[in-house]
CSV table of C-alpha atoms in Angstrom, one decimal:
chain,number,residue,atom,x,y,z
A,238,UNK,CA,-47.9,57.2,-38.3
A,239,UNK,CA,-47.2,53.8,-39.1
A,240,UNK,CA,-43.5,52.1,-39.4
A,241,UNK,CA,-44.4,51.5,-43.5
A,242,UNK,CA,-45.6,55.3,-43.8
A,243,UNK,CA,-41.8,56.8,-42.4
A,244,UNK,CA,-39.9,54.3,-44.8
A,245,UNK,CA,-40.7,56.6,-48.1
A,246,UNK,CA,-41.1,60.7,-47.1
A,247,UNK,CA,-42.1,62.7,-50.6
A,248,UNK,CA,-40.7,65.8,-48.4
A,249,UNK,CA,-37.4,64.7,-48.0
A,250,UNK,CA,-37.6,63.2,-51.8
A,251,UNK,CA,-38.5,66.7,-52.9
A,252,UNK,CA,-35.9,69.0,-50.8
A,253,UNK,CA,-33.3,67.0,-52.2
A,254,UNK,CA,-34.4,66.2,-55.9
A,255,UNK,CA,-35.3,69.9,-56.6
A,256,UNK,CA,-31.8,72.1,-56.3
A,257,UNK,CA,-30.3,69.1,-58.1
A,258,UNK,CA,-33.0,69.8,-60.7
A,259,UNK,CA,-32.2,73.6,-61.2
A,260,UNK,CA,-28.4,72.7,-60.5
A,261,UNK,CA,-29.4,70.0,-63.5
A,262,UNK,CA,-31.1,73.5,-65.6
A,263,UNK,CA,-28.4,75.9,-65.5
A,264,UNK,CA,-25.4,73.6,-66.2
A,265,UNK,CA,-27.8,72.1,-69.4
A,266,UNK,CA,-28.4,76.0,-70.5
A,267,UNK,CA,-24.9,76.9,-71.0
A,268,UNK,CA,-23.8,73.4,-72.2
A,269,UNK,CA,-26.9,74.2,-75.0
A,270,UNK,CA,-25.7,77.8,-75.5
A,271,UNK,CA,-22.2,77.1,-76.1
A,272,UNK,CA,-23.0,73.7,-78.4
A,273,UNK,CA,-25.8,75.4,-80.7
A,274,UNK,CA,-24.7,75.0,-84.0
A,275,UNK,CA,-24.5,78.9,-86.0
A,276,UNK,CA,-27.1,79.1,-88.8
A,277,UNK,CA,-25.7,78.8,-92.4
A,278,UNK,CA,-27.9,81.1,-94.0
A,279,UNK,CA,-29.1,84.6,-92.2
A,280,UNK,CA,-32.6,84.6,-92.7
A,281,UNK,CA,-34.9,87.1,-92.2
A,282,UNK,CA,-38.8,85.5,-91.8
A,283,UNK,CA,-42.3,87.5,-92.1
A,284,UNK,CA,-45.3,85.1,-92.3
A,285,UNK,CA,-48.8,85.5,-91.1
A,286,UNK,CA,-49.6,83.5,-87.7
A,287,UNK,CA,-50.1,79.8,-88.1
A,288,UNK,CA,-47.3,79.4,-90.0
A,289,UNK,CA,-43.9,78.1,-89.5
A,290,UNK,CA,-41.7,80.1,-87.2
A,291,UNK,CA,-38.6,81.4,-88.0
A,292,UNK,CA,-36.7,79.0,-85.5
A,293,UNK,CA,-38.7,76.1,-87.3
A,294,UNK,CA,-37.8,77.0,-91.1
A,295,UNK,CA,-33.9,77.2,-90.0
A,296,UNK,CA,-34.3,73.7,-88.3
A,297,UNK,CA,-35.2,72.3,-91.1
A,298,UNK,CA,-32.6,74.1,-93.3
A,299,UNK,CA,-29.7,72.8,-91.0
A,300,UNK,CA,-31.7,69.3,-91.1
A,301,UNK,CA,-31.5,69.1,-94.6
A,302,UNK,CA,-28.0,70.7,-94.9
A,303,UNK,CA,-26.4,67.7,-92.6
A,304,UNK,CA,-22.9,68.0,-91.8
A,305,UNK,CA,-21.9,70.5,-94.0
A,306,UNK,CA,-20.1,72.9,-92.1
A,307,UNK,CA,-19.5,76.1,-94.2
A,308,UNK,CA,-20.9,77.2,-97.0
A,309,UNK,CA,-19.0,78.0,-100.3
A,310,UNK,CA,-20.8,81.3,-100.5
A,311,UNK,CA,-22.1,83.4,-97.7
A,312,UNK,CA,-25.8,83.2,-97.7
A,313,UNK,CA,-28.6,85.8,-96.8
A,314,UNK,CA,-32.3,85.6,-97.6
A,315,UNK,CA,-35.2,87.3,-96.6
A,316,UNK,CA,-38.8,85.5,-97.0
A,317,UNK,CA,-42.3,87.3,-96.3
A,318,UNK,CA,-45.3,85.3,-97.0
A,319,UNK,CA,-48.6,86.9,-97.6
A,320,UNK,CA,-52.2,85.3,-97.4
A,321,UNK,CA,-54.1,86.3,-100.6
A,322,UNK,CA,-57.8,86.5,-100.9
A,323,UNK,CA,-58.4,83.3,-102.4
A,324,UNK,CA,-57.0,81.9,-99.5
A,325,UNK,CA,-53.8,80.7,-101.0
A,326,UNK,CA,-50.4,81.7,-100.1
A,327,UNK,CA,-47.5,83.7,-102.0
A,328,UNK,CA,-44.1,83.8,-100.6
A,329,UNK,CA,-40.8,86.1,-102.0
A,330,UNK,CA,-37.9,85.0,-101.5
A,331,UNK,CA,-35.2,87.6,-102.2
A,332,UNK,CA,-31.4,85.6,-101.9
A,333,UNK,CA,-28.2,87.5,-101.7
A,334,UNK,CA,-24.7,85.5,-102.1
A,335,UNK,CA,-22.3,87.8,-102.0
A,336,UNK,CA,-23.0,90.6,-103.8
A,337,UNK,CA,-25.4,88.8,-106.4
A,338,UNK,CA,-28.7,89.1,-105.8
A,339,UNK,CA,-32.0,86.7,-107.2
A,340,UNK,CA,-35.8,86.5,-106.3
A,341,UNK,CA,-38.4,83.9,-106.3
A,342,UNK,CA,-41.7,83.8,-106.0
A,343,UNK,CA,-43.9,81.3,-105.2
A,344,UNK,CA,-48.0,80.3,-104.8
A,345,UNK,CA,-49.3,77.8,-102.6
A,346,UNK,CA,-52.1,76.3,-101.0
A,347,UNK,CA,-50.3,75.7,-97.7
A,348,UNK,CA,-48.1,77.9,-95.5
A,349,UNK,CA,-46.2,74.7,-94.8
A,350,UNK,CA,-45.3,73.9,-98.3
A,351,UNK,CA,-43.7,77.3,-98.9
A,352,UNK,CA,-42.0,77.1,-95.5
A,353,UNK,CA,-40.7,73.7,-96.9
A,354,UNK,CA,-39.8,75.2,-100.4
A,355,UNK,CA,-37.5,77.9,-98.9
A,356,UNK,CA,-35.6,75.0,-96.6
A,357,UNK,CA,-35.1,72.9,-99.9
A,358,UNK,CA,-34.1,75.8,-101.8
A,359,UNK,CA,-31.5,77.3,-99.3
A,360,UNK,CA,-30.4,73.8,-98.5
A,361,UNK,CA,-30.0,73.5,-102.1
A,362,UNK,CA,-27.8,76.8,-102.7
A,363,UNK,CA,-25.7,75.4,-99.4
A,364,UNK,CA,-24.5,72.6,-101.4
A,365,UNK,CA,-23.0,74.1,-104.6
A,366,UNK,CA,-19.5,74.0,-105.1
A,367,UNK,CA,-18.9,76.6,-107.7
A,368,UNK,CA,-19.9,80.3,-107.5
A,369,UNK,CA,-23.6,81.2,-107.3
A,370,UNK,CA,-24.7,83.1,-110.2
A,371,UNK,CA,-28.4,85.4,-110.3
A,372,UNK,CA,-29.8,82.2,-112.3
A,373,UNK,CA,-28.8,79.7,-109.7
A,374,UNK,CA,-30.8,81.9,-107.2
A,375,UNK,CA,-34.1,83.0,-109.1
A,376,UNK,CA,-34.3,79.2,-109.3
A,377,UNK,CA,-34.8,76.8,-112.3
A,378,UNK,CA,-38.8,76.7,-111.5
A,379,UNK,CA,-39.1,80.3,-110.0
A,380,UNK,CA,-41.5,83.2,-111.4
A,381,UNK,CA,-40.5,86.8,-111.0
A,382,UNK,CA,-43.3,89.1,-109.8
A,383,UNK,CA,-44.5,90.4,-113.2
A,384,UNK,CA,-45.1,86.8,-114.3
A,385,UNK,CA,-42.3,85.9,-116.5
A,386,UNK,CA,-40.1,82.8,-116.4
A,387,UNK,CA,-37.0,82.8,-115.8
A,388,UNK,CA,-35.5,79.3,-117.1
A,389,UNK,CA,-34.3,80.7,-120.3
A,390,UNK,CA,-37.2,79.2,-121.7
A,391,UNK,CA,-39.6,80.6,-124.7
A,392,UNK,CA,-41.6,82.2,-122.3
A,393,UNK,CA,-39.1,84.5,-120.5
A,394,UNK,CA,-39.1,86.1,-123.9
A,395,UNK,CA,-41.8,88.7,-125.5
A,396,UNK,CA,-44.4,86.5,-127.5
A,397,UNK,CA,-44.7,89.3,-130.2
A,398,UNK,CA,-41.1,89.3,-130.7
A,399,UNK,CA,-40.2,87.8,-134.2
A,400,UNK,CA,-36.9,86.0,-133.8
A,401,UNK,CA,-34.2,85.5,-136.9
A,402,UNK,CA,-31.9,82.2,-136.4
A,403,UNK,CA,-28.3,82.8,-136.0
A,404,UNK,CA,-25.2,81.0,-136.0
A,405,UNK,CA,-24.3,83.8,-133.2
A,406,UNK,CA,-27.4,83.2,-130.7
A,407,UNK,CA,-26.4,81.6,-127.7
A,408,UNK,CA,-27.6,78.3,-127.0
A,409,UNK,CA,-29.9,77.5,-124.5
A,410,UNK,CA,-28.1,76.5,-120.5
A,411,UNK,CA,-28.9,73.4,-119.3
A,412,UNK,CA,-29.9,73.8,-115.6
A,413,UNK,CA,-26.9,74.4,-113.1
A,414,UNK,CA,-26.5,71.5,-110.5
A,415,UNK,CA,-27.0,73.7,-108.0
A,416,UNK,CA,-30.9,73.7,-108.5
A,417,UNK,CA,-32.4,70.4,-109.8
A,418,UNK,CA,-35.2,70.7,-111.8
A,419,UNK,CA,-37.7,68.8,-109.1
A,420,UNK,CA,-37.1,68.4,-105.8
A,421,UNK,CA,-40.6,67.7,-104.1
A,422,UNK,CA,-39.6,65.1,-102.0
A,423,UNK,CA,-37.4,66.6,-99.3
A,424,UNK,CA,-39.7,69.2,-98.6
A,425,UNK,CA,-43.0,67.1,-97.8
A,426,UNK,CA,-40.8,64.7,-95.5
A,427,UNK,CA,-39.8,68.2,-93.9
A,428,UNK,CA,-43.5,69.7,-93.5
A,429,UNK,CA,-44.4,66.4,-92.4
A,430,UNK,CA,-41.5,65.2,-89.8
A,431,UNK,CA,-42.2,63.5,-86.3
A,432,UNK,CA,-40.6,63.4,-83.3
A,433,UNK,CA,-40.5,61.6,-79.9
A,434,UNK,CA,-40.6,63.9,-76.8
A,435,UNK,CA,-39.4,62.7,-73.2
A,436,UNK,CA,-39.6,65.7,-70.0
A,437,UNK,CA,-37.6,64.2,-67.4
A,438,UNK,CA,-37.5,65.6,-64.8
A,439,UNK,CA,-40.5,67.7,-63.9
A,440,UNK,CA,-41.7,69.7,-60.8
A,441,UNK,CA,-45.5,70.4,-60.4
A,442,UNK,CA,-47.6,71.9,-58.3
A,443,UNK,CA,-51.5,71.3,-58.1
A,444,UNK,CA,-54.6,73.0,-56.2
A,445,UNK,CA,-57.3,69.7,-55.4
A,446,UNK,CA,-58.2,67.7,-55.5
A,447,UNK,CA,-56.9,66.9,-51.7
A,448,UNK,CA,-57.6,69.5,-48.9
A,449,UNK,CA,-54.2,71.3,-49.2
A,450,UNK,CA,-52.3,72.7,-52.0
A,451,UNK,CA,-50.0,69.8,-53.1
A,452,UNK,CA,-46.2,69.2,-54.5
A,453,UNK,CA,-45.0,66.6,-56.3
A,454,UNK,CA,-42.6,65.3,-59.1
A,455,UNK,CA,-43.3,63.6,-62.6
A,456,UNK,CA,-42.0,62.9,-66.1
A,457,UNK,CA,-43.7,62.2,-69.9
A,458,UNK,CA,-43.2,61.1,-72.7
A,459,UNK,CA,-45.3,61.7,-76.3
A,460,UNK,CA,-44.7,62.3,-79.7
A,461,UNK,CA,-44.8,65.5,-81.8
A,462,UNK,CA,-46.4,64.8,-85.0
A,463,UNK,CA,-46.4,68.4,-87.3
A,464,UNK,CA,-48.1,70.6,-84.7
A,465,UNK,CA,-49.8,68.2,-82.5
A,466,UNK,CA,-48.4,67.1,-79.1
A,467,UNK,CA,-49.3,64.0,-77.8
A,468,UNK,CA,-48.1,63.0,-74.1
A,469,UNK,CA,-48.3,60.7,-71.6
A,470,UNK,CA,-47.6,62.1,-68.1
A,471,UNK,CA,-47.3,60.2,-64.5
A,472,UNK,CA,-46.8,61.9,-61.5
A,473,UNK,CA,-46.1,61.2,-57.6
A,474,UNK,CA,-47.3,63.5,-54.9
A,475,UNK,CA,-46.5,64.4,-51.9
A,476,UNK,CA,-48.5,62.4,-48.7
A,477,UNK,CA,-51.0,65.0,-46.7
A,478,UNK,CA,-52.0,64.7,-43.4
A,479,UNK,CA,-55.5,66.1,-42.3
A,480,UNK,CA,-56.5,65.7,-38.6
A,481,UNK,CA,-59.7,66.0,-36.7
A,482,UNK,CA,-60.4,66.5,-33.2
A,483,UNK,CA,-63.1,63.9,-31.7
A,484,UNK,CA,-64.2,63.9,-27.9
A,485,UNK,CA,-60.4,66.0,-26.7
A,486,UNK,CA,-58.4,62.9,-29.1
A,487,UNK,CA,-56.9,63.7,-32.0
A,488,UNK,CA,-57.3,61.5,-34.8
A,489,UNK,CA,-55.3,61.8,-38.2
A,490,UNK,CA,-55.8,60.5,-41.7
A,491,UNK,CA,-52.9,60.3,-44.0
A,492,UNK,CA,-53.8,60.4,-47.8
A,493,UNK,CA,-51.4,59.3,-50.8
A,494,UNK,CA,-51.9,60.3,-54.8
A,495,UNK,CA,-50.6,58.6,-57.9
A,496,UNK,CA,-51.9,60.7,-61.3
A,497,UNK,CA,-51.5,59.2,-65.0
A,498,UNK,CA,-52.2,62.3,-67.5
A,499,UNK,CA,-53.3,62.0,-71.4
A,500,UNK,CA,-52.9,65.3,-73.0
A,501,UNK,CA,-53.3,66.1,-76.6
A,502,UNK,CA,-52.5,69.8,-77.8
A,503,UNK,CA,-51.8,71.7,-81.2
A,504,UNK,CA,-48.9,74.0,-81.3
A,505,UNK,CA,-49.0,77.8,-82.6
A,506,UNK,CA,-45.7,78.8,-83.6
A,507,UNK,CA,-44.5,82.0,-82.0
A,508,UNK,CA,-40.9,82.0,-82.8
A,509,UNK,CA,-38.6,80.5,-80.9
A,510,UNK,CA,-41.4,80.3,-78.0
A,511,UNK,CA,-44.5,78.0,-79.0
A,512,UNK,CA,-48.1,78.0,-77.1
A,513,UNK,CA,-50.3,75.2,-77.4
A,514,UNK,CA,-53.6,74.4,-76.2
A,515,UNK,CA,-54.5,71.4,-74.7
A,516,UNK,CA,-57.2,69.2,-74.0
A,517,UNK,CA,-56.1,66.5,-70.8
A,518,UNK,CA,-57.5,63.1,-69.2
A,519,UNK,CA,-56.6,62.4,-65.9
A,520,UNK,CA,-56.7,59.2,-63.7
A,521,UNK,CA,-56.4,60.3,-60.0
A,522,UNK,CA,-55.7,57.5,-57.3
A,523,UNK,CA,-56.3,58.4,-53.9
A,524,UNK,CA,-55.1,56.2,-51.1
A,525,UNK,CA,-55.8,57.3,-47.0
A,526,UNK,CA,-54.8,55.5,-43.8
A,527,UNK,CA,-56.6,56.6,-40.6
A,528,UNK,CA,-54.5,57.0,-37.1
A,529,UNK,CA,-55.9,57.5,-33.6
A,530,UNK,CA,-56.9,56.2,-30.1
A,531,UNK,CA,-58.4,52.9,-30.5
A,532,UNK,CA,-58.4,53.1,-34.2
A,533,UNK,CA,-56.5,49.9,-36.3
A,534,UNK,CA,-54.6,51.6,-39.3
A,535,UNK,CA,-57.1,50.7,-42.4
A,536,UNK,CA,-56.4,51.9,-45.7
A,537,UNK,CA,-59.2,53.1,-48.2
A,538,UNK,CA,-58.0,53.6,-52.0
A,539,UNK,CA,-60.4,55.4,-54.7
A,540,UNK,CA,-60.2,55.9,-58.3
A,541,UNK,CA,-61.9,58.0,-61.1
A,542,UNK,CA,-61.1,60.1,-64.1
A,543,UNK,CA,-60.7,63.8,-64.4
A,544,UNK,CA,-61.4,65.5,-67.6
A,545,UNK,CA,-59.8,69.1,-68.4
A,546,UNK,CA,-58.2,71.8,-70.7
A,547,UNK,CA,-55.6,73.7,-70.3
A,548,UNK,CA,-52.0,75.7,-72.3
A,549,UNK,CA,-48.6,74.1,-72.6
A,550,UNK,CA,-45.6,76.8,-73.6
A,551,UNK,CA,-42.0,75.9,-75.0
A,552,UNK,CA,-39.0,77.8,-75.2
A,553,UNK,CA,-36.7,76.3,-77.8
A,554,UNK,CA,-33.0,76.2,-76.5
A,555,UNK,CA,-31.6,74.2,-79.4
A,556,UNK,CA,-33.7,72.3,-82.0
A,557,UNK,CA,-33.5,69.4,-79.7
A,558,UNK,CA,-33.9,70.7,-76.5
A,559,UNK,CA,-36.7,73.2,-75.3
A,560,UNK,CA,-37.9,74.2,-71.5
A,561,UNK,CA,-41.6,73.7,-71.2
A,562,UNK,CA,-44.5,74.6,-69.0
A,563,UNK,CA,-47.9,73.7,-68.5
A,564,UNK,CA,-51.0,74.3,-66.3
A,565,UNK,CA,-54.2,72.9,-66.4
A,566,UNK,CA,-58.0,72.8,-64.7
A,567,UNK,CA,-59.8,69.5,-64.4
A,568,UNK,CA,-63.3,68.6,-63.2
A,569,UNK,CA,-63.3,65.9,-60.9
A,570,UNK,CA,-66.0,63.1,-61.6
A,571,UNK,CA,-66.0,61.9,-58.3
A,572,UNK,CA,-65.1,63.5,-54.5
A,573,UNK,CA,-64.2,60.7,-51.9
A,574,UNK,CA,-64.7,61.6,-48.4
A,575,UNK,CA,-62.2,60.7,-45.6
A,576,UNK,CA,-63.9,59.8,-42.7
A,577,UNK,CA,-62.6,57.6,-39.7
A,578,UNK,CA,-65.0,54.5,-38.2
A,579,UNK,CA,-66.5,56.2,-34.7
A,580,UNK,CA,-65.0,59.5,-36.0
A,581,UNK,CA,-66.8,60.9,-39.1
A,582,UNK,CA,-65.9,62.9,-41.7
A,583,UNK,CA,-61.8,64.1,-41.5
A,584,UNK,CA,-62.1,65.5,-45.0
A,585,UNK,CA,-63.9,66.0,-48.4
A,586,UNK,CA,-62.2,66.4,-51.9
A,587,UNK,CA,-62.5,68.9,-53.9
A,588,UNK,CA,-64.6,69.2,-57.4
A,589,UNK,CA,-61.7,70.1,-59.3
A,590,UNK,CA,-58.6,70.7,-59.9
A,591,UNK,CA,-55.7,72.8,-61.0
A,592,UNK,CA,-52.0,71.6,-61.8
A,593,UNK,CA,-48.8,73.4,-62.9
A,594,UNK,CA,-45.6,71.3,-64.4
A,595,UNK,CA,-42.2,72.9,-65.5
A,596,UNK,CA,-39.4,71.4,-66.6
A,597,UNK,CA,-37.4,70.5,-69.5
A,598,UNK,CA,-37.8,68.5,-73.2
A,599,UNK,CA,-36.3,66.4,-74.8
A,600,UNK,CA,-36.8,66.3,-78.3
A,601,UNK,CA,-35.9,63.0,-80.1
């Protein structure tokens, strides 16, 4: 081996990066677990898969709450979301504060929007300073089940009733300020939020495309735009050595990998753990040096592209912070053979590949 080849060993790198790492893990978990912020309002989620998870819809509650610490009233709701035939979407949202109770229900076109709605709408409650009464929680807007309003307004009222005026009728309640009238905006910006993604650092493990099974080290960085992941991955492997026996000599060739990784997937929600599938880009560099009797160190490099698929999974620790995994196959469009001048063939890569990463997320 030459003088420059003993000046960098991945090995070493590797047996002293990766207790550090899980060291790095375990203090971040209970740092995580003793900073995660309670959840202001206890709410119970049921909505068909593909929608918003329950971890998701309380994210965007405490997003839209801010810094308010405590509400003035204690705050339950339970929201269950079903897909009717016309392919629309109806959620009830039944709110207790306290012992006063309200109900709303909603249509849709999107399982977003309604996951949005109930954010705003608990976010909204949060903020009121005065006692919450049953109108405040069936919502200025809100329909009851049998179709009636329930605004106060003509139609909340039986359409065959004749009415008498009165001096003693009571007038009509403008709306609390605990529930504006219209409040669209917060809740598209919500259903619609971005998000920059970093994973530093990450171990992984990959199967080809050199002879051996190989370890290595990496980081990424992407951007989370609704339910699409988008990331950019780079990764530095651990140097193999493959050797090959030629008239009672021995004669070795050392190989080095550099990969760059493109990956774009789309999330399905699963609660606080989300799976996504992927569909990844590769650019593999391959780099050998041959060693020997009466052989002059020469090194060959070698470059292509490796298209794949593959599954990324998240477990969210804190809406900033998950632990992910991935693991993906590749084909590889080209398989460089190491072979030494006066030698032959030392070794042949592989047609394809699989790779396993794991570490953790940053969430920007």
């Amino acid at each position: 081996m030459s003088r420059s080849a003993r000046l960098f060993d991945p090995r070493r790198v590797l047996r002293l990066a990766l207790p550090a790492w899980f060291g790095f893990l375990g203090c971040s978990w209970s740092a995580l677990a003793r900073a995660e912020t309670p959840d202001l309002v206890a709410l119970e989620w049921d909505a068909p898969a593909g929608c918003p998870s329950a971890e998701q819809v309380r994210a965007k509650i405490r997003r839209l709450a801010g810094t308010l610490a405590q509400a003035a009233t204690p705050l339950s709701a339970e929201a269950t979301i079903e897909h009717k035939d016309d392919d629309s979407f109806h959620l009830r949202l039944v709110i207790h504060a306290g012992s006063v109770v309200g109900e709303r229900n909603i249509d849709a076109k999107s399982c977003d929007d309604l996951a949005g709605a109930t954010a705003v709408a608990l976010a909204l409650l949060l903020h009121s300073s005065t006692p919450l009464a049953a109108g405040d929680l069936e919502g200025a807007n809100a329909t009851r089940s049998d179709g009636t309003a329930t605004n106060g307004s003509p139609q909340a009222e039986n359409p065959n009733k004749k009415t008498e005026p009165s001096a003693a009728a009571p007038k009509p309640q403008p709306p609390t300020p605990a529930e504006p009238a219209r409040e669209p905006q917060p809740e598209t910006r919500a259903s619609r939020s971005w998000h920059g993604l970093l994973q530093l650092p990450l171990g992984t493990a990959s199967l080809g495309p050199l002879p051996k099974p190989n370890l290595g080290v990496a980081f990424a960085a992407g951007l989370a735009l609704d339910r699409w992941r988008f990331l950019a991955q780079a990764a530095l492997w651990q140097k193999q050595k493959t050797s090959a026996t030629f008239q009672a000599a021995q004669y070795d060739a050392e190989s080095a990998r550099l990969s760059a990784t493109l990956s774009a997937c789309r999330a399905l929600s699963l609660s606080r753990f989300e799976l996504a599938p992927c569909l990844t880009l590769a650019l593999e560099h391959i780099s050998a040096t041959g060693s020997g009797p009466h052989i002059v160190p020469r090194t060959a490099t070698s470059t292509w592209l490796a298209p794949g698929v593959g599954a990324a999974l998240r477990f969210y620790v804190a809406p900033w912070f998950c632990l992910a995994a991935s693991a993906n196959a590749a084909l590889e469009t080209a398989r460089p053979e190491i072979s030494l001048a006066g030698v032959g063939r030392v070794a042949q890569l592989s047609a394809a590949a699989a790779t396993v990463t794991i570490g953790p997320e940053w969430i920007l």
